[in-house]
């Protein structure tokens, strides 16, 4: 019988370690934590009557007419990090307290990190129209982009495919595909000004404007009211204006321009 010497054993151990390090899924541990949380939520849903019940009746009556709460918005982000792996790592560390439903890498790979019907922690403090809890009503999509670069065509193609699926699956209105910077103009600027919103709008994901040639803006036109009608929080009017121009004009300069006012007027109508 052949007996391995000390060096041979070391070689075997190194080989095993390398195989472990190259495991096809390095997130096995955090996946177990994910499944544990899902089971906890499922346990709460199975309570009859629910634990927080306010019923004072002598017996419980459960309705037969209900369904899952569904998302009504899609919010697009850039990761502001340097790689897809870095973002996946960030979203699997409990201490970060941030997450997203989808992460799309530069090469077009889509990571579906959370069920569409569950609440991700991606939007933070912000609002769109009268909705002040976008985490509870939206799907978050993170694009691997450090915030200072253009978006890869492979990444955008995957995004368009995903948006088409989500729009059909959840019946999301055309105007409810927006950016993180739109809902939180004082805090965020993502996806950055290089993001091709018109390309998305041409496919039915977000509103756009028509040719503004010949458009005459009334002297009484209220720009703040128009921004509010579109959905912006105008408590900081400068931030709202900046966010609007970044989204619809890919413009990061200060102040209103005649063209920006025309576009705002047209969109608000």
Backbone as CSV, one residue per row, in Angstrom:
resi,resn,N_x,N_y,N_z,CA_x,CA_y,CA_z,C_x,C_y,C_z
1,UNK,0.853,-1.195,0.000,0.000,0.000,0.000,0.887,1.242,0.000
2,UNK,0.556,2.199,-0.858,1.365,3.414,-0.971,0.952,4.411,0.120
3,UNK,1.919,4.887,0.882,1.655,5.840,1.957,2.135,7.209,1.532
4,UNK,1.269,8.221,1.630,1.635,9.576,1.231,2.570,10.188,2.259
5,UNK,3.629,10.838,1.780,4.506,11.530,2.699,3.934,12.897,3.047
6,UNK,4.652,13.629,3.904,4.144,14.912,4.411,3.896,15.896,3.278
7,UNK,4.817,15.989,2.351,4.664,16.928,1.223,3.470,16.571,0.350
8,UNK,3.249,15.265,0.197,2.108,14.825,-0.617,0.794,15.215,0.052
9,UNK,0.745,15.060,1.385,-0.460,15.450,2.117,-0.714,16.952,2.002
10,UNK,0.350,17.709,2.075,0.199,19.160,1.932,-0.352,19.510,0.554
11,UNK,0.147,18.800,-0.459,-0.323,19.046,-1.819,-1.807,18.733,-1.952
12,UNK,-2.226,17.628,-1.293,-3.644,17.243,-1.335,-4.503,18.304,-0.651
13,UNK,-4.045,18.774,0.515,-4.802,19.784,1.246,-4.903,21.080,0.464
14,UNK,-3.810,21.467,-0.185,-3.834,22.677,-1.007,-4.814,22.514,-2.158
15,UNK,-4.832,21.337,-2.758,-5.761,21.074,-3.871,-7.209,21.168,-3.407
16,UNK,-7.478,20.601,-2.222,-8.851,20.659,-1.679,-9.249,22.100,-1.414
17,UNK,-8.307,22.880,-0.853,-8.588,24.288,-0.558,-8.880,25.063,-1.831
18,UNK,-8.110,24.761,-2.895,-8.323,25.452,-4.167,-9.679,25.102,-4.762
19,UNK,-10.051,23.830,-4.663,-11.355,23.397,-5.177,-12.471,24.097,-4.410
20,UNK,-12.301,24.204,-3.080,-13.299,24.886,-2.250,-13.398,26.361,-2.622
21,UNK,-12.235,26.991,-2.830,-12.224,28.410,-3.174,-12.866,28.664,-4.522
22,UNK,-12.765,27.686,-5.402,-13.330,27.830,-6.754,-14.739,27.252,-6.835
23,UNK,-15.377,27.094,-5.703,-16.740,26.574,-5.666,-17.637,27.380,-6.593
24,UNK,-18.541,26.721,-7.333,-19.384,27.451,-8.285,-20.285,28.494,-7.638
25,UNK,-20.532,28.381,-6.347,-21.342,29.386,-5.661,-20.687,29.769,-4.338
26,UNK,-19.959,30.886,-4.316,-19.296,31.316,-3.083,-20.257,31.917,-2.056
27,UNK,-21.561,31.972,-2.383,-22.538,32.591,-1.490,-23.446,31.556,-0.824
28,UNK,-22.938,30.341,-0.644,-23.750,29.298,-0.024,-24.192,29.675,1.385
29,UNK,-23.286,30.275,2.143,-23.599,30.628,3.537,-24.668,31.713,3.589
30,UNK,-24.508,32.780,2.797,-25.509,33.853,2.816,-26.813,33.392,2.194
31,UNK,-26.765,32.443,1.261,-28.007,31.897,0.712,-28.801,31.168,1.796
32,UNK,-28.087,30.502,2.697,-28.782,29.832,3.808,-29.444,30.872,4.710
33,UNK,-28.763,31.985,4.935,-29.356,33.057,5.743,-30.585,33.638,5.051
34,UNK,-30.519,33.769,3.711,-31.661,34.259,2.926,-32.859,33.328,3.113
35,UNK,-32.624,32.037,2.951,-33.709,31.061,3.065,-34.305,31.057,4.467
36,UNK,-33.460,31.262,5.473,-33.951,31.301,6.848,-34.903,32.473,7.048
37,UNK,-34.557,33.640,6.503,-35.435,34.803,6.626,-36.751,34.582,5.895
38,UNK,-36.682,33.960,4.719,-37.906,33.679,3.960,-38.826,32.756,4.752
39,UNK,-38.238,31.743,5.385,-39.050,30.819,6.194,-39.706,31.549,7.362
40,UNK,-38.990,32.502,7.945,-39.561,33.273,9.055,-40.756,34.102,8.597
41,UNK,-40.620,34.739,7.418,-41.741,35.506,6.875,-42.910,34.587,6.542
42,UNK,-42.619,33.422,5.970,-43.678,32.470,5.627,-44.414,32.007,6.878
43,UNK,-43.665,31.846,7.962,-44.283,31.430,9.230,-45.269,32.486,9.711
44,UNK,-44.912,33.759,9.551,-45.822,34.837,9.955,-47.089,34.819,9.108
45,UNK,-46.923,34.576,7.807,-48.084,34.571,6.910,-49.029,33.411,7.203
46,UNK,-48.517,32.354,7.773,-49.335,31.173,8.042,-50.124,31.284,9.340
47,UNK,-49.980,32.375,10.070,-50.702,32.542,11.330,-52.168,32.880,11.061
48,UNK,-53.079,32.082,11.624,-54.517,32.288,11.437,-55.197,32.315,12.801
49,UNK,-55.708,33.441,13.253,-55.591,34.768,12.634,-54.172,35.306,12.759
50,UNK,-53.859,36.373,12.027,-52.502,36.918,12.100,-52.165,37.418,13.494
51,UNK,-50.886,37.412,13.828,-50.451,37.766,15.185,-50.845,39.189,15.564
52,UNK,-50.894,40.083,14.578,-51.222,41.479,14.876,-52.727,41.752,14.760
53,UNK,-53.520,40.705,14.771,-54.957,40.850,14.593,-55.572,41.780,15.644
54,UNK,-56.466,42.656,15.171,-57.207,43.566,16.060,-58.650,43.105,16.241
55,UNK,-58.918,41.886,15.802,-60.285,41.377,15.862,-60.759,41.216,17.310
56,UNK,-62.003,41.619,17.553,-62.615,41.427,18.879,-63.793,40.457,18.796
57,UNK,-63.949,39.827,17.639,-65.059,38.896,17.444,-64.782,37.576,18.165
58,UNK,-65.827,36.802,18.458,-65.644,35.529,19.169,-64.960,34.455,18.319
59,UNK,-64.916,34.653,17.007,-64.244,33.677,16.144,-63.645,34.417,14.946
60,UNK,-62.646,33.799,14.352,-61.936,34.410,13.229,-62.601,34.046,11.904
61,UNK,-62.731,35.047,11.010,-63.272,34.834,9.669,-62.251,35.366,8.666
62,UNK,-61.727,34.483,7.838,-60.740,34.896,6.841,-61.382,35.070,5.482
63,UNK,-61.069,36.183,4.804,-61.627,36.407,3.482,-61.058,35.413,2.470
64,UNK,-61.853,35.127,1.464,-61.397,34.236,0.390,-60.894,35.033,-0.820
65,UNK,-60.927,36.363,-0.713,-60.578,37.214,-1.864,-59.334,38.044,-1.554
66,UNK,-58.189,37.556,-1.952,-56.946,38.294,-1.706,-55.864,37.810,-2.658
67,UNK,-54.756,38.496,-2.659,-53.627,38.134,-3.509,-52.359,38.738,-2.945
68,UNK,-51.259,38.545,-3.651,-49.985,39.108,-3.224,-49.947,40.595,-3.556
69,UNK,-49.345,41.394,-2.673,-49.106,42.793,-3.012,-48.053,42.844,-4.107
70,UNK,-48.286,43.653,-5.139,-47.359,43.663,-6.263,-46.668,45.016,-6.391
71,UNK,-45.459,45.026,-6.956,-44.754,46.288,-7.159,-45.410,47.128,-8.244
72,UNK,-45.298,48.441,-8.111,-45.913,49.354,-9.068,-44.884,50.266,-9.736
73,UNK,-43.648,50.244,-9.261,-42.574,51.054,-9.818,-41.343,50.189,-10.060
74,UNK,-40.502,50.631,-10.983,-39.162,50.082,-11.137,-38.190,51.246,-10.976
75,UNK,-37.238,51.095,-10.073,-36.255,52.144,-9.829,-34.883,51.637,-10.240
76,UNK,-34.237,52.406,-11.110,-32.939,52.009,-11.662,-31.823,52.776,-10.963
77,UNK,-30.774,52.046,-10.606,-29.631,52.598,-9.898,-28.340,52.306,-10.659
78,UNK,-27.280,53.028,-10.348,-25.940,52.509,-10.608,-25.322,52.177,-9.259
79,UNK,-24.430,51.214,-9.249,-23.942,50.669,-7.980,-22.978,51.604,-7.258
80,UNK,-22.287,52.472,-8.005,-21.249,53.336,-7.425,-20.142,52.503,-6.790
81,UNK,-19.951,51.291,-7.303,-18.863,50.433,-6.851,-18.054,49.986,-8.065
82,UNK,-16.993,49.247,-7.822,-16.023,48.984,-8.886,-16.171,47.644,-9.588
83,UNK,-17.091,46.802,-9.120,-17.295,45.517,-9.784,-18.612,44.915,-9.336
84,UNK,-19.072,43.958,-10.119,-20.303,43.249,-9.763,-20.088,42.444,-8.481
85,UNK,-18.916,41.807,-8.370,-18.630,41.010,-7.184,-18.649,41.866,-5.921
86,UNK,-18.139,43.082,-6.023,-18.145,43.980,-4.863,-19.578,44.295,-4.436
87,UNK,-20.465,44.521,-5.410,-21.860,44.822,-5.093,-22.569,43.612,-4.495
88,UNK,-22.344,42.431,-5.074,-22.953,41.220,-4.514,-22.501,41.019,-3.076
89,UNK,-21.240,41.275,-2.826,-20.713,41.167,-1.466,-21.420,42.165,-0.540
90,UNK,-21.564,43.400,-0.997,-22.224,44.432,-0.199,-23.644,44.031,0.157
91,UNK,-24.351,43.447,-0.802,-25.755,43.086,-0.594,-25.933,41.790,0.197
92,UNK,-24.836,41.138,0.559,-24.949,39.918,1.364,-24.308,40.094,2.732
93,UNK,-23.965,41.337,3.091,-23.450,41.642,4.424,-24.571,42.287,5.242
94,UNK,-25.048,41.640,6.300,-26.155,42.201,7.104,-25.896,43.615,7.600
95,UNK,-24.650,43.941,7.915,-24.361,45.257,8.484,-24.590,46.402,7.504
96,UNK,-24.586,46.139,6.195,-24.786,47.220,5.224,-26.240,47.666,5.155
97,UNK,-27.155,46.746,5.437,-28.599,47.025,5.425,-29.079,47.601,4.090
98,UNK,-28.443,47.213,2.987,-28.883,47.640,1.655,-29.012,46.410,0.764
99,UNK,-29.893,46.505,-0.213,-30.140,45.371,-1.095,-30.842,45.852,-2.359
100,UNK,-31.068,44.933,-3.258,-31.804,45.222,-4.479,-32.384,43.913,-4.996
101,UNK,-33.423,44.020,-5.797,-34.002,42.798,-6.355,-33.098,42.203,-7.435
102,UNK,-32.533,43.069,-8.269,-31.702,42.610,-9.379,-30.394,43.388,-9.419
103,UNK,-29.328,42.697,-9.812,-28.042,43.328,-10.115,-27.643,42.859,-11.512
104,UNK,-27.322,43.813,-12.382,-26.922,43.465,-13.746,-25.460,43.863,-13.938
105,UNK,-24.632,42.876,-14.230,-23.199,43.115,-14.415,-22.927,43.713,-15.800
106,UNK,-21.711,44.210,-15.986,-21.337,44.829,-17.260,-21.451,43.854,-18.430
107,UNK,-21.195,42.557,-18.157,-21.261,41.579,-19.246,-22.683,41.121,-19.542
108,UNK,-23.659,41.702,-18.835,-25.058,41.368,-19.082,-25.632,40.317,-18.153
109,UNK,-24.800,39.729,-17.293,-25.293,38.730,-16.347,-26.282,39.363,-15.376
110,UNK,-27.435,38.716,-15.195,-28.464,39.205,-14.275,-28.467,38.342,-13.021
111,UNK,-28.291,38.976,-11.874,-28.433,38.291,-10.588,-29.780,38.698,-9.987
112,UNK,-30.667,37.724,-9.821,-31.971,37.978,-9.189,-31.803,37.649,-7.712
113,UNK,-31.662,38.678,-6.881,-31.281,38.480,-5.491,-32.458,38.367,-4.536
114,UNK,-33.641,38.815,-4.968,-34.796,38.812,-4.069,-36.083,38.691,-4.865
115,UNK,-37.011,37.896,-4.346,-38.327,37.743,-4.961,-38.980,39.108,-5.182
116,UNK,-39.585,39.299,-6.336,-40.199,40.584,-6.686,-41.221,41.053,-5.657
117,UNK,-41.853,40.114,-4.958,-42.919,40.476,-4.030,-42.400,40.841,-2.642
118,UNK,-41.116,40.658,-2.417,-40.540,41.018,-1.130,-39.921,42.411,-1.198
119,UNK,-39.777,43.029,-0.067,-39.330,44.425,0.044,-37.812,44.502,0.161
120,UNK,-37.172,45.036,-0.861,-35.721,45.262,-0.813,-35.446,46.627,-0.200
121,UNK,-34.214,46.830,0.249,-33.812,48.092,0.865,-32.889,48.831,-0.093
122,UNK,-33.497,49.421,-1.125,-32.711,50.045,-2.180,-33.026,51.525,-2.375
123,UNK,-34.235,51.953,-2.062,-34.656,53.316,-2.389,-34.275,54.323,-1.314
124,UNK,-34.376,53.920,-0.061,-34.067,54.835,1.028,-35.102,55.941,1.143
125,UNK,-34.693,57.047,1.762,-35.596,58.182,1.947,-35.809,58.874,0.606
126,UNK,-37.062,58.991,0.206,-37.382,59.635,-1.066,-38.866,59.560,-1.336
127,UNK,-39.285,60.132,-2.456,-40.707,60.104,-2.810,-40.867,60.317,-4.308
128,UNK,-42.021,59.899,-4.796,-42.412,60.147,-6.181,-43.912,60.379,-6.169
129,UNK,-44.324,61.590,-6.469,-45.731,61.917,-6.303,-46.091,61.831,-4.829
130,UNK,-47.156,61.094,-4.536,-47.591,60.941,-3.151,-47.012,59.694,-2.479
131,UNK,-46.198,58.943,-3.197,-45.619,57.728,-2.629,-44.341,58.078,-1.888
132,UNK,-44.353,57.890,-0.579,-43.195,58.230,0.242,-42.484,56.993,0.795
133,UNK,-42.881,55.814,0.347,-42.214,54.574,0.759,-41.986,53.718,-0.479
134,UNK,-41.033,54.139,-1.308,-40.788,53.446,-2.565,-40.229,52.048,-2.349
135,UNK,-39.570,51.794,-1.222,-39.096,50.434,-0.963,-40.255,49.436,-0.962
136,UNK,-41.411,49.901,-0.475,-42.564,49.001,-0.351,-43.349,48.851,-1.643
137,UNK,-43.102,49.710,-2.618,-43.923,49.673,-3.834,-43.109,49.508,-5.114
138,UNK,-41.822,49.181,-4.979,-40.987,49.162,-6.187,-40.068,47.958,-6.250
139,UNK,-39.560,47.741,-7.456,-38.484,46.780,-7.710,-37.220,47.586,-7.959
140,UNK,-36.138,47.215,-7.293,-34.867,47.903,-7.471,-33.947,47.133,-8.398
141,UNK,-33.369,47.839,-9.363,-32.400,47.240,-10.288,-31.097,48.017,-10.196
142,UNK,-30.023,47.335,-9.859,-28.700,47.949,-9.765,-27.869,47.570,-10.993
143,UNK,-27.303,48.580,-11.637,-26.418,48.368,-12.774,-24.975,48.560,-12.324
144,UNK,-24.131,47.578,-12.600,-22.726,47.662,-12.225,-22.071,48.817,-12.981
145,UNK,-21.863,49.913,-12.277,-21.316,51.129,-12.877,-20.859,52.021,-11.732
146,UNK,-19.627,52.523,-11.822,-19.094,53.304,-10.697,-19.622,54.732,-10.645
147,UNK,-20.462,55.109,-11.610,-21.038,56.443,-11.610,-20.317,57.425,-12.499
148,UNK,-19.190,56.994,-13.086,-18.398,57.886,-13.932,-18.071,57.253,-15.281
149,UNK,-18.923,56.322,-15.699,-18.656,55.619,-16.955,-19.956,55.365,-17.705
150,UNK,-19.818,55.122,-19.012,-20.977,54.790,-19.829,-21.389,53.351,-19.562
151,UNK,-22.605,53.020,-19.950,-23.160,51.703,-19.681,-22.908,50.766,-20.854
152,UNK,-22.471,49.571,-20.547,-22.130,48.571,-21.556,-23.383,48.137,-22.317
153,UNK,-23.261,47.963,-23.624,-24.406,47.545,-24.448,-24.966,46.207,-23.984
154,UNK,-24.099,45.295,-23.571,-24.583,43.988,-23.086,-25.434,44.168,-21.836
155,UNK,-25.021,45.076,-20.995,-25.758,45.365,-19.773,-27.117,45.973,-20.089
156,UNK,-27.140,46.912,-21.034,-28.393,47.564,-21.409,-29.350,46.591,-22.090
157,UNK,-28.814,45.683,-22.895,-29.677,44.685,-23.546,-30.334,43.784,-22.510
158,UNK,-29.574,43.392,-21.499,-30.156,42.573,-20.422,-31.199,43.367,-19.643
159,UNK,-30.902,44.647,-19.420,-31.858,45.500,-18.712,-33.175,45.594,-19.467
160,UNK,-33.116,45.809,-20.765,-34.332,45.931,-21.571,-35.145,44.640,-21.545
161,UNK,-34.457,43.514,-21.602,-35.152,42.221,-21.521,-35.835,42.065,-20.173
162,UNK,-35.120,42.435,-19.111,-35.685,42.342,-17.760,-36.874,43.276,-17.595
163,UNK,-36.742,44.515,-18.068,-37.838,45.474,-17.938,-39.088,44.997,-18.678
164,UNK,-38.895,44.410,-19.827,-40.036,43.888,-20.593,-40.762,42.804,-19.794
165,UNK,-39.992,41.945,-19.158,-40.580,40.879,-18.334,-41.330,41.461,-17.143
166,UNK,-40.705,42.413,-16.450,-41.325,42.992,-15.261,-42.583,43.784,-15.598
167,UNK,-42.531,44.507,-16.710,-43.694,45.302,-17.117,-44.900,44.409,-17.371
168,UNK,-44.667,43.286,-18.064,-45.752,42.363,-18.367,-46.201,41.613,-17.125
169,UNK,-45.253,41.189,-16.319,-45.565,40.379,-15.135,-46.374,41.156,-14.111
170,UNK,-46.021,42.439,-13.910,-46.643,43.214,-12.841,-47.527,44.352,-13.350
171,UNK,-47.680,44.457,-14.666,-48.524,45.504,-15.255,-48.108,46.887,-14.769
172,UNK,-46.827,47.172,-14.844,-46.286,48.443,-14.361,-46.546,49.541,-15.389
173,UNK,-47.114,50.674,-14.966,-47.407,51.769,-15.904,-46.147,52.321,-16.562
174,UNK,-46.305,52.824,-17.780,-45.176,53.337,-18.560,-44.388,54.388,-17.777
175,UNK,-45.084,55.298,-17.103,-44.411,56.389,-16.418,-43.740,56.019,-15.114
176,UNK,-43.837,54.758,-14.709,-43.315,54.364,-13.398,-41.958,53.667,-13.461
177,UNK,-41.231,53.896,-14.554,-39.850,53.444,-14.654,-38.979,54.680,-14.459
178,UNK,-38.354,54.781,-13.299,-37.670,56.016,-12.921,-36.303,55.693,-12.315
179,UNK,-35.537,56.738,-12.027,-34.210,56.572,-11.474,-34.144,56.898,-9.998
180,UNK,-33.119,56.406,-9.347,-32.912,56.695,-7.935,-32.782,58.198,-7.704
181,UNK,-32.093,58.870,-8.629,-31.929,60.314,-8.517,-33.233,61.075,-8.654
182,UNK,-34.229,60.469,-9.306,-35.533,61.126,-9.454,-36.296,61.142,-8.136
183,UNK,-36.192,60.049,-7.385,-36.969,59.957,-6.148,-36.232,60.563,-4.949
184,UNK,-34.930,60.745,-5.101,-34.131,61.301,-4.000,-33.155,62.339,-4.549
185,UNK,-33.669,63.430,-5.114,-32.804,64.386,-5.816,-31.787,65.098,-4.936
186,UNK,-32.029,65.168,-3.642,-31.069,65.850,-2.767,-29.926,64.926,-2.353
187,UNK,-30.104,63.608,-2.560,-29.102,62.654,-2.092,-28.404,61.878,-3.187
188,UNK,-29.109,61.619,-4.297,-28.616,60.658,-5.279,-28.594,61.251,-6.689
189,UNK,-27.742,60.686,-7.537,-27.691,61.110,-8.938,-27.697,59.914,-9.885
190,UNK,-28.028,58.748,-9.352,-27.985,57.551,-10.197,-29.351,57.205,-10.794
191,UNK,-29.322,56.561,-11.958,-28.134,56.280,-12.755,-27.578,57.583,-13.347
192,UNK,-26.284,57.656,-13.535,-25.658,58.927,-13.889,-26.149,59.475,-15.233
193,UNK,-25.737,60.688,-15.573,-26.276,61.392,-16.748,-26.024,60.652,-18.056
194,UNK,-25.134,59.663,-18.029,-24.838,58.900,-19.250,-25.890,57.837,-19.549
195,UNK,-26.795,57.622,-18.617,-27.792,56.573,-18.809,-28.774,56.951,-19.926
196,UNK,-29.060,56.040,-20.864,-29.886,56.355,-22.041,-31.388,56.217,-21.787
197,UNK,-31.952,57.174,-21.069,-33.376,57.101,-20.753,-34.251,57.078,-22.001
198,UNK,-33.843,57.790,-23.050,-34.666,57.805,-24.274,-34.743,56.409,-24.895
199,UNK,-33.657,55.675,-24.845,-33.658,54.316,-25.374,-34.687,53.460,-24.649
200,UNK,-34.799,53.650,-23.349,-35.797,52.910,-22.580,-37.202,53.388,-22.933
201,UNK,-37.366,54.719,-23.023,-38.686,55.275,-23.318,-39.185,54.811,-24.679
202,UNK,-38.278,54.684,-25.640,-38.672,54.213,-26.977,-39.217,52.795,-26.933
203,UNK,-38.859,52.054,-25.895,-39.350,50.681,-25.735,-40.538,50.603,-24.772
204,UNK,-40.994,51.767,-24.274,-42.166,51.779,-23.404,-41.858,51.760,-21.930
205,UNK,-40.607,52.085,-21.555,-40.212,52.081,-20.147,-39.853,53.505,-19.729
206,UNK,-40.865,54.281,-19.385,-40.656,55.668,-19.010,-41.214,56.615,-20.052
207,UNK,-41.607,57.793,-19.604,-42.168,58.795,-20.515,-41.054,59.572,-21.214
208,UNK,-41.407,60.144,-22.365,-40.468,60.995,-23.084,-41.254,62.132,-23.711
209,UNK,-40.573,63.023,-24.366,-41.212,64.199,-24.946,-41.103,64.165,-26.469
210,UNK,-41.973,64.899,-27.120,-41.957,64.981,-28.580,-41.104,66.176,-29.018
211,UNK,-41.024,66.371,-30.293,-40.269,67.502,-30.853,-40.806,68.813,-30.272
212,UNK,-39.909,69.623,-29.745,-40.333,70.864,-29.103,-40.312,72.059,-30.057
213,UNK,-40.019,71.806,-31.332,-40.024,72.901,-32.307,-41.413,73.537,-32.366
214,UNK,-41.466,74.833,-32.213,-42.742,75.529,-32.276,-43.502,75.571,-30.960
215,UNK,-42.981,74.906,-29.927,-43.648,74.930,-28.616,-43.483,76.309,-27.990
216,UNK,-44.578,76.892,-27.580,-44.547,78.191,-26.911,-45.000,78.011,-25.465
217,UNK,-44.150,78.400,-24.569,-44.442,78.256,-23.147,-45.125,79.519,-22.634
218,UNK,-46.293,79.400,-22.024,-46.995,80.580,-21.495,-46.165,81.309,-20.438
219,UNK,-46.327,82.601,-20.359,-45.594,83.384,-19.367,-45.980,82.988,-17.941
220,UNK,-47.182,82.467,-17.807,-47.671,82.079,-16.470,-47.248,80.666,-16.073
221,UNK,-46.456,80.005,-16.910,-46.070,78.620,-16.638,-45.300,78.530,-15.323
222,UNK,-45.765,77.648,-14.438,-45.172,77.452,-13.115,-44.278,76.212,-13.164
223,UNK,-42.974,76.422,-13.181,-42.045,75.302,-13.330,-42.064,74.371,-12.117
224,UNK,-42.189,74.929,-10.930,-42.233,74.080,-9.738,-43.483,73.201,-9.727
225,UNK,-44.606,73.782,-10.099,-45.835,73.001,-10.163,-45.694,71.884,-11.193
226,UNK,-45.052,72.187,-12.326,-44.863,71.184,-13.369,-43.976,70.040,-12.873
227,UNK,-42.903,70.373,-12.176,-42.039,69.337,-11.611,-42.809,68.465,-10.630
228,UNK,-43.655,69.102,-9.831,-44.466,68.363,-8.862,-45.460,67.442,-9.578
229,UNK,-46.050,67.917,-10.662,-47.001,67.105,-11.426,-46.337,65.868,-12.020
230,UNK,-45.087,66.019,-12.445,-44.362,64.871,-12.999,-44.088,63.842,-11.915
231,UNK,-43.820,64.311,-10.694,-43.565,63.394,-9.594,-42.507,63.846,-8.618
232,UNK,-41.760,64.887,-8.970,-40.632,65.304,-8.142,-41.062,65.942,-6.825
233,UNK,-40.260,65.697,-5.796,-40.353,66.427,-4.542,-39.619,67.749,-4.746
234,UNK,-40.307,68.863,-4.610,-39.715,70.166,-4.926,-39.387,70.963,-3.661
235,UNK,-39.266,70.283,-2.517,-38.887,71.004,-1.307,-37.510,71.643,-1.469
236,UNK,-36.661,71.014,-2.293,-35.397,71.625,-2.708,-35.502,71.811,-4.218
237,UNK,-35.908,73.005,-4.636,-36.210,73.245,-6.052,-34.975,73.112,-6.934
238,UNK,-33.817,73.473,-6.413,-32.577,73.357,-7.200,-32.258,71.884,-7.458
239,UNK,-32.378,71.050,-6.433,-32.111,69.618,-6.593,-33.109,68.983,-7.553
240,UNK,-34.378,69.371,-7.455,-35.404,68.825,-8.350,-35.110,69.212,-9.799
241,UNK,-34.753,70.464,-10.026,-34.408,70.919,-11.375,-33.211,70.163,-11.918
242,UNK,-32.202,69.988,-11.084,-30.987,69.297,-11.509,-31.295,67.850,-11.897
243,UNK,-32.134,67.196,-11.095,-32.504,65.815,-11.369,-33.298,65.711,-12.668
244,UNK,-34.222,66.649,-12.865,-35.023,66.655,-14.089,-34.128,66.797,-15.321
245,UNK,-33.199,67.737,-15.295,-32.329,67.976,-16.454,-31.398,66.783,-16.704
246,UNK,-30.946,66.149,-15.631,-30.081,64.980,-15.796,-30.830,63.845,-16.484
247,UNK,-32.094,63.648,-16.119,-32.893,62.550,-16.666,-33.300,62.804,-18.113
248,UNK,-33.865,63.978,-18.395,-34.464,64.204,-19.703,-33.570,64.939,-20.709
249,UNK,-32.483,65.520,-20.243,-31.595,66.211,-21.180,-30.145,65.730,-21.087
250,UNK,-29.853,64.808,-20.173,-28.467,64.380,-19.905,-27.586,65.612,-19.701
251,UNK,-28.119,66.555,-18.960,-27.489,67.857,-18.747,-27.237,68.055,-17.255
252,UNK,-25.999,68.355,-16.885,-25.673,68.553,-15.473,-25.313,70.006,-15.159
253,UNK,-25.626,70.909,-16.076,-25.324,72.323,-15.836,-26.386,72.944,-14.926
254,UNK,-26.060,74.108,-14.385,-26.978,74.799,-13.477,-27.993,75.625,-14.258
255,UNK,-29.109,75.918,-13.624,-30.096,76.830,-14.197,-31.001,76.209,-15.248
256,UNK,-32.059,76.948,-15.542,-32.997,76.535,-16.582,-32.530,77.056,-17.937
257,UNK,-32.707,76.246,-18.970,-32.467,76.676,-20.343,-33.816,76.719,-21.050
258,UNK,-33.948,77.501,-22.124,-35.226,77.537,-22.848,-35.685,76.148,-23.283
259,UNK,-34.753,75.311,-23.735,-35.132,73.979,-24.180,-35.631,73.137,-23.010
260,UNK,-34.976,73.237,-21.851,-35.401,72.478,-20.684,-36.806,72.886,-20.249
261,UNK,-37.104,74.170,-20.322,-38.430,74.660,-19.942,-39.481,74.135,-20.917
262,UNK,-39.155,74.103,-22.192,-40.098,73.565,-23.184,-40.398,72.090,-22.912
263,UNK,-39.356,71.337,-22.622,-39.539,69.905,-22.354,-40.372,69.706,-21.095
264,UNK,-40.077,70.473,-20.069,-40.843,70.390,-18.828,-42.308,70.733,-19.077
265,UNK,-42.548,71.757,-19.837,-43.913,72.169,-20.155,-44.661,71.062,-20.890
266,UNK,-43.984,70.474,-21.867,-44.622,69.410,-22.659,-44.907,68.194,-21.804
267,UNK,-43.952,67.785,-20.973,-44.139,66.595,-20.132,-45.249,66.805,-19.101
268,UNK,-45.313,68.004,-18.543,-46.311,68.275,-17.501,-47.726,68.292,-18.058
269,UNK,-47.863,68.504,-19.366,-49.190,68.499,-19.992,-49.657,67.092,-20.282
